[in-house]
GROMACS .gro file of C-alpha atoms in nm:
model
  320
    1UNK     CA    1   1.653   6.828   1.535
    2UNK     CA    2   1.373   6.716   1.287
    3UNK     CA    3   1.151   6.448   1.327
    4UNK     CA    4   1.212   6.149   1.140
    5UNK     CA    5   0.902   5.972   1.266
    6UNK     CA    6   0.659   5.993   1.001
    7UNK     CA    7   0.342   6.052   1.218
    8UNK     CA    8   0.136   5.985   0.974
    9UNK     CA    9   0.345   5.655   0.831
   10UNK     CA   10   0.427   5.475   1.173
   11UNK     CA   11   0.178   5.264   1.332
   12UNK     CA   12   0.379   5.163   1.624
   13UNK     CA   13   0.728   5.242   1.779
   14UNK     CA   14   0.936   4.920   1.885
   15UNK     CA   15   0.941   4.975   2.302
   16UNK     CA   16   1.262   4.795   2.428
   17UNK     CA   17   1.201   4.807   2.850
   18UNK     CA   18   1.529   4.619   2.977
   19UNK     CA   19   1.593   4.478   3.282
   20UNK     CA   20   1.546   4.777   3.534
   21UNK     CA   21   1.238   4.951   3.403
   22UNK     CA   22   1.026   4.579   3.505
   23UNK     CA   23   1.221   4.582   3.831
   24UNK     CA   24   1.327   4.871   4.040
   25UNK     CA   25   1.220   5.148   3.772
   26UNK     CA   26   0.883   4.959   3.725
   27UNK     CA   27   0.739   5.349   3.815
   28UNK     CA   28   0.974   5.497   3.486
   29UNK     CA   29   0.786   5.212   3.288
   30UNK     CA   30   0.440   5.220   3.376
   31UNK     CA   31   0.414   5.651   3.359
   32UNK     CA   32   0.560   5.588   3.000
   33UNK     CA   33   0.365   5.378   2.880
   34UNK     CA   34   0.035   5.572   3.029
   35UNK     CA   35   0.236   5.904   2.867
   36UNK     CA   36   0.207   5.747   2.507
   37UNK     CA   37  -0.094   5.632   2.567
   38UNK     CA   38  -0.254   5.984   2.622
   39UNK     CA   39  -0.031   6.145   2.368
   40UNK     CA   40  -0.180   5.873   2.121
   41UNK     CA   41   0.189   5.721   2.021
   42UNK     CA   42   0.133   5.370   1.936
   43UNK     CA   43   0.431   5.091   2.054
   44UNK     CA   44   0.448   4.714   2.114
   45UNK     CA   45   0.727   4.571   2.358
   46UNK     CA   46   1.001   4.363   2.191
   47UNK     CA   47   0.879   4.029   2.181
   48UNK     CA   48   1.131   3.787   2.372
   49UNK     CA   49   1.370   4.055   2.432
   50UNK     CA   50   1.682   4.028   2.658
   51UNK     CA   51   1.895   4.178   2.882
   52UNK     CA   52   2.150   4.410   2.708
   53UNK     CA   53   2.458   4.330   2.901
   54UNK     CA   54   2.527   4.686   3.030
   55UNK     CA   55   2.829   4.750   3.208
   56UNK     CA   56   2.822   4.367   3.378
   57UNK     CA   57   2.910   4.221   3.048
   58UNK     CA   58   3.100   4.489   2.865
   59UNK     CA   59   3.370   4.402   3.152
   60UNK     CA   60   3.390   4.041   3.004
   61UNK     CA   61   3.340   4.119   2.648
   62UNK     CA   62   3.222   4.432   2.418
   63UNK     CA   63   3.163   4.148   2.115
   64UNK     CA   64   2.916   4.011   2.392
   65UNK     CA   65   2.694   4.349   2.481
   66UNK     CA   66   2.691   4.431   2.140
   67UNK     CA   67   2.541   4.106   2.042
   68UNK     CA   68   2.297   4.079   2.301
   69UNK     CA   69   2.182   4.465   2.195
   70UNK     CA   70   2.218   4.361   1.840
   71UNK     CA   71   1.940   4.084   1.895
   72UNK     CA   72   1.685   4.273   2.038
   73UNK     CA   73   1.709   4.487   1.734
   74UNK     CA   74   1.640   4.213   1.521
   75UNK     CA   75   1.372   4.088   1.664
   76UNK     CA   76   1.203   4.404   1.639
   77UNK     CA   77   1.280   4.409   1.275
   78UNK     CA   78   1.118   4.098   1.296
   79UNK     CA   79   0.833   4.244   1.393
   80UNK     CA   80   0.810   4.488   1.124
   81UNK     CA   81   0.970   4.784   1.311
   82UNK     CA   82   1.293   4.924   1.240
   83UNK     CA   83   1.240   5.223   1.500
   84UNK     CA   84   1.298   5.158   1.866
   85UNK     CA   85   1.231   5.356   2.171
   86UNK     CA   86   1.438   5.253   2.501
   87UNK     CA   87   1.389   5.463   2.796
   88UNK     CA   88   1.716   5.292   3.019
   89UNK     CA   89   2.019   5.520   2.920
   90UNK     CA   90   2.243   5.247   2.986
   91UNK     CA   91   2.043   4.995   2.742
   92UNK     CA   92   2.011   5.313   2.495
   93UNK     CA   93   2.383   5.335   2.464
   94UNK     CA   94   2.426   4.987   2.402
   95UNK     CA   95   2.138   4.947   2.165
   96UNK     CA   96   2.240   5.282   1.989
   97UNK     CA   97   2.619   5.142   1.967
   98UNK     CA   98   2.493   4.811   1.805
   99UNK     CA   99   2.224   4.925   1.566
  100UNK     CA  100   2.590   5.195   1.464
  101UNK     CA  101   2.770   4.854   1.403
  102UNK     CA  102   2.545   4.659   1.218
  103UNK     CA  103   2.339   4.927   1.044
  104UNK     CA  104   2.375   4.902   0.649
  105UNK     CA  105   2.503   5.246   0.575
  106UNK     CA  106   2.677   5.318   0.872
  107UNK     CA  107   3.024   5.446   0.822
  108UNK     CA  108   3.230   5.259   0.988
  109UNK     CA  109   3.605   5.403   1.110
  110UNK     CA  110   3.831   5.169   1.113
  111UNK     CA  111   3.920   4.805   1.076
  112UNK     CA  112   3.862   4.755   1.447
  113UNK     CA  113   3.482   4.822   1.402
  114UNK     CA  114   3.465   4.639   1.103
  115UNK     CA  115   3.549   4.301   1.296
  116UNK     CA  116   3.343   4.407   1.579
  117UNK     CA  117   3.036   4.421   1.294
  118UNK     CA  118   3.186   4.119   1.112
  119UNK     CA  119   3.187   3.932   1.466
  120UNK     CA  120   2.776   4.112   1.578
  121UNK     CA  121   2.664   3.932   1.229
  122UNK     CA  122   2.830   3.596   1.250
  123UNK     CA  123   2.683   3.591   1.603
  124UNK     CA  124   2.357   3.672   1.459
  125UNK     CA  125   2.347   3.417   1.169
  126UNK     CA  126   2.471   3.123   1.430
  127UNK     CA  127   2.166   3.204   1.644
  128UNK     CA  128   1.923   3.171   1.325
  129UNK     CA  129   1.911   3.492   1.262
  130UNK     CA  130   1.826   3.660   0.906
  131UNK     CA  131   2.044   3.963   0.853
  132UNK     CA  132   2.115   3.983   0.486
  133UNK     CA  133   1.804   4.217   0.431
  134UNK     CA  134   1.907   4.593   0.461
  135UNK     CA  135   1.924   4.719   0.791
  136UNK     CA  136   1.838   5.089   0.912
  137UNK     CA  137   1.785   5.127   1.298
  138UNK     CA  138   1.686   5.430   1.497
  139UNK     CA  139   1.701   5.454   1.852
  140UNK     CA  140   1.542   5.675   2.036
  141UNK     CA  141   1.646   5.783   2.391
  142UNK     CA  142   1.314   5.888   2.560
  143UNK     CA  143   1.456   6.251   2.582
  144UNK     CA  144   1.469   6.298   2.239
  145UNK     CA  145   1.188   6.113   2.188
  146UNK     CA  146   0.964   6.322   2.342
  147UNK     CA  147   1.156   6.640   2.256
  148UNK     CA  148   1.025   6.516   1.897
  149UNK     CA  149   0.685   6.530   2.014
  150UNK     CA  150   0.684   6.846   2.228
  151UNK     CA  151   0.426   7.065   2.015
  152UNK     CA  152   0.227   6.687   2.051
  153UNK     CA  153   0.228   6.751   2.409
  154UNK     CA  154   0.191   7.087   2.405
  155UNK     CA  155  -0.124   7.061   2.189
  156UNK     CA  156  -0.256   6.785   2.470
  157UNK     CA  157  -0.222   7.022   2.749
  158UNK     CA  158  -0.360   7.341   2.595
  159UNK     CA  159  -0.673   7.063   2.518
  160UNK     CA  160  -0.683   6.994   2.896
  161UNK     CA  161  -0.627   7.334   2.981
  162UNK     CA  162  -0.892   7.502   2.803
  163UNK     CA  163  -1.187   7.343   2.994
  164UNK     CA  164  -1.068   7.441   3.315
  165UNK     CA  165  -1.314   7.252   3.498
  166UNK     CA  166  -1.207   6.944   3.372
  167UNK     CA  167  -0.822   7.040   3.487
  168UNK     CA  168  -0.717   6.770   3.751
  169UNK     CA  169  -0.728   6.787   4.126
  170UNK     CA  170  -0.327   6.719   4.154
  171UNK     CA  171  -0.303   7.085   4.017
  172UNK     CA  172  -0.218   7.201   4.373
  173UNK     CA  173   0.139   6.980   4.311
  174UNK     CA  174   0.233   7.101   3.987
  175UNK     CA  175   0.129   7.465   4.058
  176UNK     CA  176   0.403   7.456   4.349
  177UNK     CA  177   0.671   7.244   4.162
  178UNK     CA  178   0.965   7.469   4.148
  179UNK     CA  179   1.216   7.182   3.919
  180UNK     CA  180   1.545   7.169   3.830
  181UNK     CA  181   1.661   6.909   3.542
  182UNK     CA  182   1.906   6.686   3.597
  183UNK     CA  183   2.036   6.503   3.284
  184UNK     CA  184   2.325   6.346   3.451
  185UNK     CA  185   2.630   6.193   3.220
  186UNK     CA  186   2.524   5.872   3.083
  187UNK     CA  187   2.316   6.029   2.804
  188UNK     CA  188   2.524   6.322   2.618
  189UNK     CA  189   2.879   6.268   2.724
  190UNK     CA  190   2.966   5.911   2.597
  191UNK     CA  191   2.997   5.949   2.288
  192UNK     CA  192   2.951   6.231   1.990
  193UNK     CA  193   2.666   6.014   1.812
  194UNK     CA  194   2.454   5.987   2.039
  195UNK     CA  195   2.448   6.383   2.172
  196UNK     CA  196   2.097   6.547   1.997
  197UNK     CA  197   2.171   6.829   2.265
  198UNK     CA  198   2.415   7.064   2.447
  199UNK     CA  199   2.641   6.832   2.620
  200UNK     CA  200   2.740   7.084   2.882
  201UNK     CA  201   2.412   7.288   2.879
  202UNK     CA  202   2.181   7.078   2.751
  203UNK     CA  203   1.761   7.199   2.721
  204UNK     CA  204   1.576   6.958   2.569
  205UNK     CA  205   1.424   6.877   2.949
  206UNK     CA  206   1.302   7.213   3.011
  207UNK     CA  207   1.170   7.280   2.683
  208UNK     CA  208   0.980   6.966   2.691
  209UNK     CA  209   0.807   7.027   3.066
  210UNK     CA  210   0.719   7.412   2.941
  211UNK     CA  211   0.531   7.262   2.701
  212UNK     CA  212   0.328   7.139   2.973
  213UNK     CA  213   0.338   7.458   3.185
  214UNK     CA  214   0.616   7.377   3.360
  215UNK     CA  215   0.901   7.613   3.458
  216UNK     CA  216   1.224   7.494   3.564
  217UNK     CA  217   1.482   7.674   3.759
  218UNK     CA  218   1.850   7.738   3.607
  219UNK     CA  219   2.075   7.416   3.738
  220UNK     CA  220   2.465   7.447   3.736
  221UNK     CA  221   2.482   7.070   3.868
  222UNK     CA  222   2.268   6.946   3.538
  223UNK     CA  223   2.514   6.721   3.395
  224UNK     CA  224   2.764   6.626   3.669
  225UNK     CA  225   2.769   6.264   3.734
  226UNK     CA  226   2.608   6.115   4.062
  227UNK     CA  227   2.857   5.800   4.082
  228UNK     CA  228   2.563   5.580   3.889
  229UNK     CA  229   2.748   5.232   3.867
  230UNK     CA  230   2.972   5.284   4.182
  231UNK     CA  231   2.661   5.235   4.427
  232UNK     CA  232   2.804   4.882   4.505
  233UNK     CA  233   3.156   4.930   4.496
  234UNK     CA  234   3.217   5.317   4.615
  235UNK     CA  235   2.913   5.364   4.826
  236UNK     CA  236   3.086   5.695   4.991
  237UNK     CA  237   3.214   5.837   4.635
  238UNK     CA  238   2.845   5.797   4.522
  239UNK     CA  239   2.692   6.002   4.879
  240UNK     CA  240   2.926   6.243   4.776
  241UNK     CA  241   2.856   6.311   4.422
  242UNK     CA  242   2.489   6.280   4.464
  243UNK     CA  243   2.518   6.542   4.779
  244UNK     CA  244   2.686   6.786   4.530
  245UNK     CA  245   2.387   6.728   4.308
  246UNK     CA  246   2.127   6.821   4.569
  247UNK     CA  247   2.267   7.078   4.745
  248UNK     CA  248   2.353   7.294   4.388
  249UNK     CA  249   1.957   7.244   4.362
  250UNK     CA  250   1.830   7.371   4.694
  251UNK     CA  251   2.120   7.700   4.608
  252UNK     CA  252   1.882   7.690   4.292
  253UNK     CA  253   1.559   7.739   4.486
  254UNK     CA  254   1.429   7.401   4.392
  255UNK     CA  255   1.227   7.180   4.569
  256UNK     CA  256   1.223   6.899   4.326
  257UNK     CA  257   1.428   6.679   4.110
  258UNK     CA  258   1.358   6.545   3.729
  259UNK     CA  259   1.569   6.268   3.589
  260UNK     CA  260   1.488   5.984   3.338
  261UNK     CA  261   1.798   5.777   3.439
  262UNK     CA  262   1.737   5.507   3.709
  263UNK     CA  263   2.040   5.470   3.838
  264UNK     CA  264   2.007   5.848   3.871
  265UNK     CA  265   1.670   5.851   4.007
  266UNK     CA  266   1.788   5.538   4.293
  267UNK     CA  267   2.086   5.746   4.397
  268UNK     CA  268   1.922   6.123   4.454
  269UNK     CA  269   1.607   5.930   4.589
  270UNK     CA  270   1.663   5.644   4.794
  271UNK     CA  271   1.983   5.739   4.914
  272UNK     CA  272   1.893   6.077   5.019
  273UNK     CA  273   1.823   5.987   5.375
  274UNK     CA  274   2.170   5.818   5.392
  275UNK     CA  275   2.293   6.139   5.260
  276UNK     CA  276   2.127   6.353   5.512
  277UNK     CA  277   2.261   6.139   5.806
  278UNK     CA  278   2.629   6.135   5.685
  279UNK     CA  279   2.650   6.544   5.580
  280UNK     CA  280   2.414   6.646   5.864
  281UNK     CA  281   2.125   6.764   5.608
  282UNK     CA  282   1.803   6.795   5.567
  283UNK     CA  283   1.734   6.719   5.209
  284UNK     CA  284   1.348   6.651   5.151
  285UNK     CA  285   1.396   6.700   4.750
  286UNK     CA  286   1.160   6.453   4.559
  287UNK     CA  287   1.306   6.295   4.278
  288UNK     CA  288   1.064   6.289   3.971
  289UNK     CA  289   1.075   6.049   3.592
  290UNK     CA  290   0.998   6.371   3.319
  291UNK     CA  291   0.723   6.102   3.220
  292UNK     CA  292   0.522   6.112   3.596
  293UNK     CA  293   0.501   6.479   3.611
  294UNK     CA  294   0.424   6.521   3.218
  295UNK     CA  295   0.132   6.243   3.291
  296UNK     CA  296   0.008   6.450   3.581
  297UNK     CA  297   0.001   6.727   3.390
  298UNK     CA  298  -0.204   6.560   3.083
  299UNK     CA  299  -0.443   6.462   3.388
  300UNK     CA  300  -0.294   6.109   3.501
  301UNK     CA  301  -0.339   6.077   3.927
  302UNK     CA  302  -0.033   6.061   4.104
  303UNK     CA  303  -0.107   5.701   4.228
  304UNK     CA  304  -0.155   5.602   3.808
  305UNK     CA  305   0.218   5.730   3.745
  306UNK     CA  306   0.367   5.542   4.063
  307UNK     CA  307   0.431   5.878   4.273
  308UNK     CA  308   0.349   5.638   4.589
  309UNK     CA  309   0.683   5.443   4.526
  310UNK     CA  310   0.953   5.754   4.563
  311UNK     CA  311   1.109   5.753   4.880
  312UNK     CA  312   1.123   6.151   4.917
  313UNK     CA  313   0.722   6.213   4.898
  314UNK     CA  314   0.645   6.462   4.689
  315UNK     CA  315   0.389   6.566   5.036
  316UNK     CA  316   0.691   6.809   5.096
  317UNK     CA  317   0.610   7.001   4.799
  318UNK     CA  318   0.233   7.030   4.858
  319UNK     CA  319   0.294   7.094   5.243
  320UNK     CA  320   0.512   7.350   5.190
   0.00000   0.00000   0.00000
């Protein structure tokens, strides 16, 4: 991959949160936004944004999601910004689909996507919107994101590390991390546009946390779904998946967990106790964002980056 941020050129990124990141991943949101803060990445939050749709209202209509996405895009180019980051992988595949659709010199296939674009636009214009100007959107999934500004965060932690009395108390935690990466499905599988890495054995995640001297362990289970959307409807499918998950990690000498999915994070996490009752195990495997343990390791606290809210306490690693 190359970076098509101009480091130099771009003031600010366009940060699109959606719904779960100011709700039950408040944690993902908050150790982002203190990550690009230390790594000196300007962004300003959509003004007015809205919900995507997601999977809710792709059910009723795909014209609708891709609408909805197709909006918040515009009101970032409102803003000035053409470039959006947006850390929910289910908002990231919507948003990515939509800027696809209404982009100027995207390619379109077929006459079906044309009236799906035709139908985003006339949508548009009926809500006031201004879309004869030339339109060329980039989202960014915060994996590849970051993976574009590895040697950035490389750079900050050989800074931190050098004065080595100025490294960080929560040391102790990182120096006994022994991670495995889990990317889950939602990210490289859906479709071949969006994939910037390996779909089956992807590495972006691990060579990002190196850069911040931190070693992950070799993960069969890296990509296999954990039932994500089913945690309402096929509780029991979504125990079992998600017990795969774990126990391929513990057979991978891991004590910890690193996601940047929330529906991933939720189901290895706060179902693990559920898990544990229902296979007989004894899973204590914290479930880490890639953006809390990079911010520890730039010298964030735990408490800054939210560690207080997981429901596995990441006390079993340091205890152990």
């Amino acid at each position: 991959m190359q970076d098509t941020i101009n480091k130099n050129g771009l003031n600010k990124i366009a940060y699109y949160p959606g719904c779960s990141l100011n709700s039950t991943a408040i944690d993902f949101n908050i150790s982002l936004k203190k990550l690009l803060d230390i790594l000196d990445i300007g962004y300003i939050e959509i003004d007015d944004w809205n919900c995507c749709g997601t999977t809710p209202a792709q059910n009723v209509s795909s014209e609708l999601v891709y609408t909805l996405s197709a909006r918040n895009l515009i009101l970032a180019k409102k803003m000035g910004i053409q470039e959006i980051l947006c850390p929910c992988v289910s908002c990231y595949n919507k948003l990515y689909k939509a800027a696809y659709y209404i982009n100027t010199a995207s390619k379109l296939k077929n006459k079906k996507e044309e009236q799906m674009r035709d139908t985003i636009i006339a949508n548009l214009k009926d809500m006031g919107f201004n879309v004869e100007e030339e339109l060329n959107f980039k989202v960014y999934s915060v994996i590849e994101f970051l993976y574009l500004k590895k040697k950035i965060i490389g750079e900050k932690y050989n800074e931190i590390n050098a004065g080595r009395e100025n490294l960080p108390a929560n040391r102790v935690l990182l120096e006994k991390l022994k991670p495995v990466c889990y990317y889950g499905c939602a990210l490289l599988r859906p479709d071949s546009a969006l994939r910037f890495d390996d779909f089956e054995k992807p590495t972006s995640m691990e060579e990002i946390l190196e850069e911040a001297g931190i070693v992950c362990k070799n993960f069969q289970f890296k990509t296999e779904c954990c039932g994500a959307i089913l945690s309402l409807t096929h509780k029991n499918a979504v125990l079992k998946l998600s017990n795969m998950i774990l126990d391929s990690a513990l057979e991978s000498d891991a004590n910890c967990l690193v996601v940047f999915c929330p529906l991933c994070q939720q189901n290895l996490d706060l179902r693990q106790d559920q898990i544990n009752k229902l296979y007989k195990k004894n899973y204590h495997l914290p479930v880490f964002y890639i953006t809390q343990l990079l911010g520890i390791a730039l010298g964030l606290t735990p408490r800054s980056v939210m560690l207080d809210r997981l429901f596995v306490s990441p006390e079993f690693i340091k205890n152990d």
